[in-house]
Amino acid sequence: MKKNNLAYLGLLGLTGLLGLYNTWLFSLFSLFTLFIFIKADERIEKNVGLASRNAFLFYALLSTTLLAYILVTKTYDTLPLIFVSLSQGVTIFSVSYAYYNKRGD
């Protein structure tokens, strides 16, 4: 039986338990625990690969652009905003995965 790499994302859902004590942000991670129960097949692996590619390109392009912007303008007060924008990679992955899953091949 093949190993389900998507289940490792489900382990991130265990950090959602921190949301019970801290803020609502960590409680969103608890939704990832549903990935533990998904059975892997070739279509899911292909869709995860395509969605991961999109998220990686997002991270690579946005991080280099924003870091170059900080170095050129020397505006270090925008650094928290940049870290927040980089956290949107999870959203890019999720939307891409939903698109590839719905499109089907």
Tab-separated table of C-alpha atoms in Angstrom:
chain	number	residue	atom	x	y	z
A	1	MET	CA	0.000	0.000	0.000
A	2	LYS	CA	1.313	3.419	-0.927
A	3	LYS	CA	2.021	6.034	1.675
A	4	ASN	CA	-0.440	8.933	1.740
A	5	ASN	CA	1.647	12.107	1.769
A	6	LEU	CA	-1.468	14.214	2.154
A	7	ALA	CA	-1.988	12.682	5.594
A	8	TYR	CA	1.061	14.575	6.855
A	9	LEU	CA	-0.914	17.761	6.322
A	10	GLY	CA	-3.480	16.240	8.638
A	11	LEU	CA	-0.891	16.175	11.409
A	12	LEU	CA	-0.833	19.947	11.155
A	13	GLY	CA	-4.463	19.814	12.220
A	14	LEU	CA	-3.399	18.704	15.664
A	15	THR	CA	-2.063	22.215	16.211
A	16	GLY	CA	-5.692	23.286	15.942
A	17	LEU	CA	-6.052	22.209	19.534
A	18	LEU	CA	-3.999	25.269	20.435
A	19	GLY	CA	-6.879	27.347	19.151
A	20	LEU	CA	-8.963	26.267	22.098
A	21	TYR	CA	-6.614	28.168	24.387
A	22	ASN	CA	-5.190	30.914	22.196
A	23	THR	CA	-7.034	32.445	19.251
A	24	TRP	CA	-9.369	31.405	16.476
A	25	LEU	CA	-6.442	31.310	14.040
A	26	PHE	CA	-5.097	27.994	15.280
A	27	SER	CA	-8.559	26.486	15.365
A	28	LEU	CA	-8.639	26.780	11.565
A	29	PHE	CA	-5.798	24.275	11.421
A	30	SER	CA	-8.088	21.650	12.925
A	31	LEU	CA	-9.784	21.343	9.522
A	32	PHE	CA	-6.596	19.767	8.196
A	33	THR	CA	-7.206	16.660	10.317
A	34	LEU	CA	-9.709	15.580	7.687
A	35	PHE	CA	-6.786	14.896	5.349
A	36	ILE	CA	-5.756	11.952	7.521
A	37	PHE	CA	-8.816	10.005	6.424
A	38	ILE	CA	-8.465	10.576	2.671
A	39	LYS	CA	-7.349	7.488	0.793
A	40	ALA	CA	-4.575	8.248	-1.673
A	41	ASP	CA	-4.906	7.432	-5.349
A	42	GLU	CA	-3.190	8.625	-8.491
A	43	ARG	CA	-5.633	11.462	-9.157
A	44	ILE	CA	-5.208	12.922	-5.675
A	45	GLU	CA	-1.434	12.674	-5.892
A	46	LYS	CA	-1.460	14.426	-9.256
A	47	ASN	CA	-3.749	17.186	-7.978
A	48	VAL	CA	-1.635	17.683	-4.850
A	49	GLY	CA	1.461	17.929	-7.026
A	50	LEU	CA	-0.102	20.537	-9.281
A	51	ALA	CA	-1.465	22.548	-6.360
A	52	SER	CA	1.908	22.356	-4.588
A	53	ARG	CA	3.581	23.695	-7.705
A	54	ASN	CA	1.235	26.691	-7.706
A	55	ALA	CA	1.835	27.377	-4.014
A	56	PHE	CA	5.604	27.063	-4.459
A	57	LEU	CA	5.598	29.501	-7.364
A	58	PHE	CA	3.501	31.894	-5.292
A	59	TYR	CA	5.965	31.696	-2.410
A	60	ALA	CA	9.021	32.006	-4.634
A	61	LEU	CA	7.802	34.957	-6.677
A	62	LEU	CA	6.151	36.857	-3.842
A	63	SER	CA	8.961	36.390	-1.333
A	64	THR	CA	11.690	37.508	-3.729
A	65	THR	CA	9.639	40.480	-4.889
A	66	LEU	CA	8.740	41.615	-1.393
A	67	LEU	CA	12.241	41.140	0.000
A	68	ALA	CA	13.682	43.125	-2.887
A	69	TYR	CA	11.102	45.838	-2.179
A	70	ILE	CA	12.182	45.989	1.471
A	71	LEU	CA	15.859	46.177	0.555
A	72	VAL	CA	15.330	48.933	-1.994
A	73	THR	CA	12.932	51.120	-0.009
A	74	LYS	CA	14.252	50.266	3.470
A	75	THR	CA	10.716	50.274	4.878
A	76	TYR	CA	10.995	47.741	7.652
A	77	ASP	CA	7.644	48.670	9.144
A	78	THR	CA	5.920	46.746	6.315
A	79	LEU	CA	7.597	43.510	7.374
A	80	PRO	CA	4.569	42.179	9.338
A	81	LEU	CA	2.330	42.812	6.335
A	82	ILE	CA	4.725	40.838	4.168
A	83	PHE	CA	4.668	37.844	6.514
A	84	VAL	CA	0.879	37.895	6.453
A	85	SER	CA	0.853	37.957	2.649
A	86	LEU	CA	3.233	35.002	2.542
A	87	SER	CA	0.859	32.995	4.712
A	88	GLN	CA	-1.666	33.076	1.873
A	89	GLY	CA	0.194	30.204	0.213
A	90	VAL	CA	-2.080	27.788	2.047
A	91	THR	CA	-5.036	29.526	0.425
A	92	ILE	CA	-3.389	29.277	-2.989
A	93	PHE	CA	-2.824	25.557	-2.427
A	94	SER	CA	-6.408	24.978	-1.305
A	95	VAL	CA	-7.991	26.882	-4.177
A	96	SER	CA	-5.686	25.218	-6.707
A	97	TYR	CA	-6.435	21.773	-5.328
A	98	ALA	CA	-10.182	22.420	-5.458
A	99	TYR	CA	-9.873	23.640	-9.045
A	100	TYR	CA	-7.838	20.642	-10.217
A	101	ASN	CA	-10.104	18.238	-8.354
A	102	LYS	CA	-13.247	19.707	-9.916
A	103	ARG	CA	-11.731	19.950	-13.391
A	104	GLY	CA	-10.712	16.297	-13.459
A	105	ASP	CA	-8.712	14.702	-16.228
